[in-house]
Coordinates of C-alpha atoms in Angstrom, one line a residue:
M128 CA 0.0 0.0 0.0
E129 CA 2.9 2.3 0.7
T130 CA 4.2 1.9 -2.9
S131 CA 0.7 2.6 -4.2
N132 CA 0.5 5.8 -2.2
K133 CA 3.9 7.0 -3.5
K134 CA 2.8 6.5 -7.0
R135 CA -0.3 8.5 -6.4
W136 CA 1.6 11.4 -5.0
L137 CA 3.9 11.3 -8.0
A138 CA 0.8 11.5 -10.2
G139 CA -0.6 14.3 -8.2
G140 CA 2.7 16.2 -8.4
L141 CA 2.7 15.8 -12.1
A142 CA -0.8 17.1 -12.4
L143 CA 0.3 20.1 -10.2
I144 CA 3.2 20.8 -12.7
V145 CA 0.7 20.9 -15.6
F146 CA -1.5 23.3 -13.5
L147 CA 1.4 25.6 -12.8
L148 CA 2.5 25.6 -16.4
S149 CA -1.0 26.6 -17.4
L150 CA -0.9 29.5 -14.9
F151 CA 2.6 30.9 -15.6
T152 CA 3.7 29.9 -19.1
G153 CA 0.4 29.9 -21.0
E154 CA -1.4 27.1 -22.8
S155 CA 1.3 26.6 -25.5
K156 CA 3.8 25.0 -23.1
V157 CA 1.1 22.7 -21.7
K158 CA 0.2 21.8 -25.3
D159 CA 3.9 20.9 -26.0
F160 CA 4.0 19.0 -22.8
N161 CA 0.9 17.0 -23.7
E162 CA 2.0 16.5 -27.3
A163 CA 5.2 14.8 -26.0
N164 CA 2.9 12.4 -24.2
V165 CA 4.9 13.0 -21.0
Y166 CA 1.8 13.5 -18.9
E167 CA -0.2 10.6 -20.3
E168 CA 2.7 8.2 -20.1
A169 CA 3.4 9.2 -16.5
R170 CA -0.3 9.0 -15.6
Q171 CA -0.4 5.4 -17.0
R172 CA 2.8 4.3 -15.2
F173 CA 2.5 6.0 -11.9
M174 CA -1.2 6.0 -11.3
G175 CA -2.9 3.8 -13.8
A176 CA -5.7 2.1 -11.9
E177 CA -3.8 -0.1 -9.6
D178 CA -5.6 -2.2 -7.0
E179 CA -5.4 -0.7 -3.5
V180 CA -6.1 -3.6 -1.2
L181 CA -8.2 -2.5 1.8
Y182 CA -8.3 -5.9 3.5
G183 CA -8.9 -9.6 3.0
S184 CA -6.6 -12.5 2.1
N185 CA -8.4 -14.6 -0.5
P186 CA -7.3 -13.5 -4.0
N187 CA -9.7 -15.9 -5.7
Q188 CA -12.7 -14.1 -4.2
R189 CA -12.5 -10.3 -4.6
I190 CA -14.8 -7.4 -4.0
M191 CA -14.2 -4.4 -6.2
V192 CA -15.0 -1.0 -4.6
L193 CA -15.5 1.9 -7.1
D194 CA -15.8 5.5 -5.9
V195 CA -18.4 7.6 -7.6
D196 CA -17.4 11.0 -6.3
G197 CA -18.7 14.4 -7.3
M198 CA -20.7 15.4 -10.3
I199 CA -21.6 12.6 -12.8
A200 CA -20.6 13.9 -16.2
K201 CA -19.4 12.6 -19.5
D202 CA -15.8 13.0 -18.7
D203 CA -12.6 11.1 -17.9
A204 CA -13.9 10.0 -14.5
N205 CA -17.1 8.6 -16.1
D206 CA -15.0 6.8 -18.8
F207 CA -12.8 5.3 -16.0
L208 CA -15.8 4.1 -14.1
A209 CA -17.4 2.5 -17.2
E210 CA -14.1 0.9 -18.1
K211 CA -13.6 -0.7 -14.7
L212 CA -17.2 -2.0 -14.7
D213 CA -16.6 -3.6 -18.1
E214 CA -13.5 -5.3 -16.7
V215 CA -15.6 -7.0 -14.1
L216 CA -17.2 -9.1 -16.8
D217 CA -13.8 -10.6 -17.8
D218 CA -12.3 -11.1 -14.3
A219 CA -13.4 -14.5 -12.8
T220 CA -11.9 -13.5 -9.4
I221 CA -14.3 -10.6 -8.8
S222 CA -17.2 -11.9 -6.8
A223 CA -19.0 -8.6 -6.2
V224 CA -18.9 -4.9 -6.8
I225 CA -19.6 -2.0 -4.4
L226 CA -20.3 1.5 -5.7
H227 CA -19.1 3.9 -3.0
V228 CA -21.3 6.9 -3.9
N229 CA -20.9 10.5 -2.9
S230 CA -22.6 12.4 -5.7
P231 CA -25.4 15.0 -6.2
G232 CA -26.0 13.5 -9.7
G233 CA -25.5 15.2 -13.0
S234 CA -25.7 14.2 -16.6
V235 CA -28.7 12.1 -17.7
Y236 CA -26.5 10.3 -20.3
A237 CA -23.6 9.6 -17.9
S238 CA -25.9 8.4 -15.2
E239 CA -27.8 6.0 -17.5
R240 CA -24.4 4.8 -18.8
I241 CA -23.3 3.6 -15.4
A242 CA -26.8 2.1 -14.5
K243 CA -26.6 0.0 -17.7
K244 CA -23.2 -1.3 -16.8
V245 CA -24.5 -2.3 -13.4
E246 CA -27.3 -4.3 -15.0
K247 CA -24.9 -6.1 -17.4
I248 CA -22.8 -7.2 -14.4
Q249 CA -25.9 -8.5 -12.6
E250 CA -26.8 -10.5 -15.7
K251 CA -23.6 -12.4 -15.0
N252 CA -24.9 -13.2 -11.5
I253 CA -22.3 -10.8 -9.9
P254 CA -24.0 -8.8 -7.1
V255 CA -23.6 -5.0 -7.1
Y256 CA -24.2 -3.0 -3.9
S257 CA -24.4 0.7 -3.4
V258 CA -22.9 2.3 -0.3
M259 CA -24.0 5.9 0.0
Q260 CA -21.9 8.5 1.8
E261 CA -22.8 12.2 2.4
V262 CA -25.0 12.5 -0.7
A263 CA -26.3 10.1 -3.3
A264 CA -29.1 12.2 -4.8
S265 CA -30.7 12.4 -8.2
G266 CA -28.2 10.8 -10.6
G267 CA -26.3 9.5 -7.5
Y268 CA -29.5 7.6 -6.7
Y269 CA -30.2 6.7 -10.3
I270 CA -27.1 4.6 -10.5
S271 CA -27.8 3.1 -7.0
A272 CA -31.4 2.1 -7.7
P273 CA -30.6 -1.0 -9.9
C274 CA -28.1 -2.3 -7.3
D275 CA -28.9 -5.5 -5.4
K276 CA -28.7 -3.7 -2.1
I277 CA -28.3 -0.1 -0.9
Y278 CA -26.7 1.0 2.3
A279 CA -26.7 4.6 3.6
S280 CA -25.8 6.5 6.7
N281 CA -28.6 8.0 8.8
E282 CA -27.2 11.4 7.7
T283 CA -26.9 10.6 4.0
F284 CA -28.9 12.9 1.7
T285 CA -30.5 10.8 -1.0
G286 CA -33.6 10.7 -3.3
S287 CA -34.1 13.9 -5.2
I288 CA -35.8 11.7 -7.8
G289 CA -36.5 14.0 -10.7
V290 CA -35.1 16.0 -13.6
I291 CA -34.0 19.6 -13.8
M292 CA -33.2 21.7 -16.9
Q293 CA -31.3 24.8 -15.7
S294 CA -31.5 27.9 -17.8
Y295 CA -31.0 31.6 -17.7
S296 CA -32.7 34.6 -19.2
L297 CA -30.2 37.4 -19.8
E298 CA -32.7 39.6 -21.5
G299 CA -32.3 42.4 -18.9
L300 CA -28.5 42.2 -19.0
F301 CA -28.5 42.3 -22.8
E302 CA -30.7 45.4 -22.8
E303 CA -28.3 47.1 -20.2
H304 CA -25.3 46.6 -22.5
G305 CA -27.2 47.3 -25.8
I306 CA -27.1 43.7 -27.0
K307 CA -29.9 42.2 -29.0
E308 CA -30.1 38.6 -29.9
Q309 CA -31.0 37.9 -33.5
N310 CA -31.2 34.3 -34.4
V311 CA -32.0 33.0 -37.8
T312 CA -33.6 29.5 -37.5
T313 CA -35.3 26.9 -39.5
G314 CA -38.2 26.5 -37.0
K315 CA -39.7 28.3 -34.1
M316 CA -38.3 25.9 -31.5
K317 CA -34.8 25.9 -32.8
D318 CA -33.7 28.5 -30.4
A319 CA -36.1 27.6 -27.5
G320 CA -34.3 28.4 -24.2
T321 CA -31.9 30.8 -25.7
F322 CA -30.3 33.1 -23.1
G323 CA -31.1 36.3 -24.9
R324 CA -34.8 36.5 -24.1
D325 CA -37.4 35.1 -21.8
M326 CA -39.1 31.8 -22.9
N327 CA -42.7 32.0 -24.1
K328 CA -45.4 29.6 -22.9
E329 CA -45.1 27.3 -25.9
E330 CA -41.3 27.0 -25.5
K331 CA -41.7 26.1 -21.8
E332 CA -44.2 23.4 -22.6
Y333 CA -41.9 22.0 -25.3
L334 CA -38.9 21.8 -22.9
Q335 CA -41.1 20.5 -20.1
A336 CA -42.1 17.6 -22.3
L337 CA -38.4 16.7 -22.7
V338 CA -37.9 16.9 -18.9
D339 CA -41.0 14.7 -18.3
S340 CA -39.7 12.1 -20.8
A341 CA -36.4 11.8 -18.9
F342 CA -38.4 11.7 -15.6
G343 CA -40.4 8.8 -16.8
R344 CA -37.3 6.8 -17.4
F345 CA -35.9 7.7 -14.0
V346 CA -39.2 6.5 -12.4
K347 CA -39.0 3.2 -14.2
V348 CA -35.4 2.6 -13.2
V349 CA -36.3 3.1 -9.5
A350 CA -39.5 1.0 -9.8
D351 CA -37.6 -1.9 -11.4
G352 CA -34.6 -1.7 -9.1
R353 CA -36.6 -1.3 -5.8
D354 CA -39.5 -3.6 -6.7
M355 CA -42.0 -0.8 -6.4
S356 CA -44.8 0.3 -8.6
E357 CA -44.4 3.4 -10.7
S358 CA -47.2 5.1 -8.8
E359 CA -45.4 4.4 -5.5
V360 CA -42.2 5.9 -6.9
R361 CA -44.0 9.0 -8.2
K362 CA -45.4 9.7 -4.7
L363 CA -41.8 10.0 -3.5
A364 CA -40.4 11.7 -6.6
D365 CA -41.3 15.3 -6.3
G366 CA -37.6 16.2 -6.2
R367 CA -37.2 16.3 -2.5
I368 CA -34.3 14.7 -0.7
Y369 CA -34.5 12.2 2.2
D370 CA -32.0 11.4 4.9
G371 CA -30.9 7.8 5.3
S372 CA -33.3 6.8 8.0
Q373 CA -36.3 8.3 6.0
A374 CA -35.1 6.5 2.9
V375 CA -35.1 3.2 4.7
E376 CA -38.7 3.9 5.9
N377 CA -39.9 4.7 2.4
G378 CA -38.1 1.9 0.6
L379 CA -35.4 3.8 -1.3
V380 CA -32.6 2.3 0.9
D381 CA -32.3 -1.2 2.4
E382 CA -30.2 -0.7 5.5
I383 CA -28.2 1.8 7.5
G384 CA -24.6 0.8 7.3
D385 CA -21.2 1.6 5.8
L386 CA -18.7 -0.1 3.5
D387 CA -17.7 -2.7 6.1
D388 CA -21.3 -3.6 6.7
A389 CA -21.8 -4.1 2.9
V390 CA -18.7 -6.3 2.7
A391 CA -19.9 -8.4 5.6
D392 CA -23.3 -8.8 4.1
I393 CA -21.9 -9.9 0.7
S394 CA -19.5 -12.3 2.3
E395 CA -22.3 -14.0 4.3
K396 CA -25.0 -14.0 1.6
Y397 CA -22.7 -15.2 -1.2
E398 CA -20.5 -17.5 1.0
L399 CA -17.2 -15.7 0.4
T400 CA -14.3 -16.6 2.6
D401 CA -12.2 -13.5 3.7
P402 CA -12.4 -11.9 0.2
V403 CA -9.9 -9.4 -0.9
V404 CA -11.6 -6.0 -0.8
F405 CA -9.8 -3.7 -3.2
E406 CA -10.4 -0.2 -4.5
K407 CA -10.0 1.1 -8.0
N408 CA -9.5 4.8 -8.3
E409 CA -7.8 7.3 -10.6
F410 CA -6.0 9.8 -8.5
A411 CA -5.2 12.2 -11.4
S412 CA -8.9 12.4 -12.4
A413 CA -9.9 13.4 -8.8
F414 CA -7.0 15.9 -8.6
A415 CA -7.9 17.4 -11.9
K416 CA -11.4 18.3 -10.6
Y417 CA -9.9 20.9 -8.4
L418 CA -7.7 22.6 -11.0
P419 CA -10.4 24.8 -12.5
Y420 CA -11.2 26.0 -9.0
F421 CA -7.6 26.9 -8.3
K422 CA -7.3 28.7 -11.6
S423 CA -10.5 30.6 -11.2
N424 CA -9.3 31.9 -7.9
T425 CA -6.2 33.4 -9.5
D426 CA -8.2 35.4 -12.0
N427 CA -9.1 39.1 -11.6
P428 CA -12.7 40.0 -10.6
K429 CA -15.0 39.5 -13.6
S430 CA -16.9 42.2 -15.4
D431 CA -20.6 41.9 -16.3
L432 CA -19.6 41.1 -19.9
Q433 CA -17.1 38.3 -18.8
I434 CA -19.8 36.8 -16.7
L435 CA -22.2 37.1 -19.6
K436 CA -19.7 35.3 -21.9
E437 CA -19.2 32.5 -19.4
L438 CA -23.0 32.0 -18.9
M439 CA -23.5 31.8 -22.7
E440 CA -20.7 29.2 -23.0
S441 CA -21.8 27.1 -20.1
E442 CA -23.6 23.7 -20.6
K443 CA -27.2 24.6 -19.8
N444 CA -30.5 23.8 -21.3
K445 CA -30.2 20.1 -21.1
P446 CA -32.0 17.7 -18.8
M447 CA -30.0 16.7 -15.7
Y448 CA -30.4 14.2 -12.9
L449 CA -29.1 16.7 -10.5
Y450 CA -30.0 17.6 -6.9
G451 CA -31.3 21.2 -7.3
G452 CA -29.8 22.4 -4.1
Y453 CA -26.3 21.5 -5.2
Y454 CA -23.8 24.2 -6.3
E455 CA -20.3 23.3 -7.5

C-alpha cells in the first residue's frame, strides 16, 4: 500500500506541474508537454488504476470498490468508471462490486451509462451493492437504484428523484449593454431556451415535455430496481431529498450501514471466505477536478460582460439528474 501511495503522490505532483504551467507559461507550453505524451505516459505508469487492497486475504474471491465522487458527467472519471465496470465481466476473481457513492448526480446520459453497466454485471450473477456517503441524490440515486442492495448513513442525503433543466434569461442584462439577440432559425423551436430572451409559454411546454420524458425513465429505473410500482415511486419523486433513515422507511434504501457492513453482508450471503476487498481509483482524475477552482481563484474580478460570456458558453438547457440544491 505504501508503494501505491507513493505512485499516487507522483501522479498528483505531475498534475500540479501541468497546472502551474497553465498559470505561468500559457497554454502553448502545456500543449507541447501533452503532445510529447509525457503527462499521459506518467499517468499510466505512476497512477494507472492499480488495485489498492483495503483488507482480506483470498485473491480468488475479490470485491471491487469503485468510488463515484462528485458530479456525474461525460468526462474522464465517467469513462474510467465505465471501463472498470466492463473489466468485471472478464475477471473471474471478482465476486461482487460496491459503488461507493458521494454524488449529487449530474448528466442524464452519464448516469444512464453507469446504470446500464450495473445491469450487465448483474446479468452475469455478480452482485452489485451501493454504499452511500454524504450525498447520493438524483443521478447518484439513479445509479444506485438498480443495485442488489443499498446502504446509507442516517445522515446521507438521497432521493431527489427528478429532472432539472437549468436555464438563464439574460434579456435584462442584454438590454443594459445594448445587446440584441438575432437568431436565424429553420423552425420556431430551434432557439427555445436561448439566453437572450425570456421563454414564451409554448417553448416552456416543449422543454417541459423533454424533462417529463427523462423523468419517466428515472421513475422506471427506480421502480424496477426497488421492486415498487411506478405510482409508489412517483409519490416519493417530487424532487425532495430524504435522509438515510427516512429513505429506509420509504423503501429507497435497504439498511443503515457503511462499507464494512456491505462487505460483511456480501460475504455472508454469497458465501465468500475472507475476500480481498480492493479499490480502483484514478488519482489524477480526482485531482484534476480541483484545477479549474484553483485557476478561477487566481483570475481578476470578472466584469458583467465576462460573466455574460461564461454563462453563454456554459452547458445549460439540457435535462440533468441533479439535486437542485447543489452548487459546485
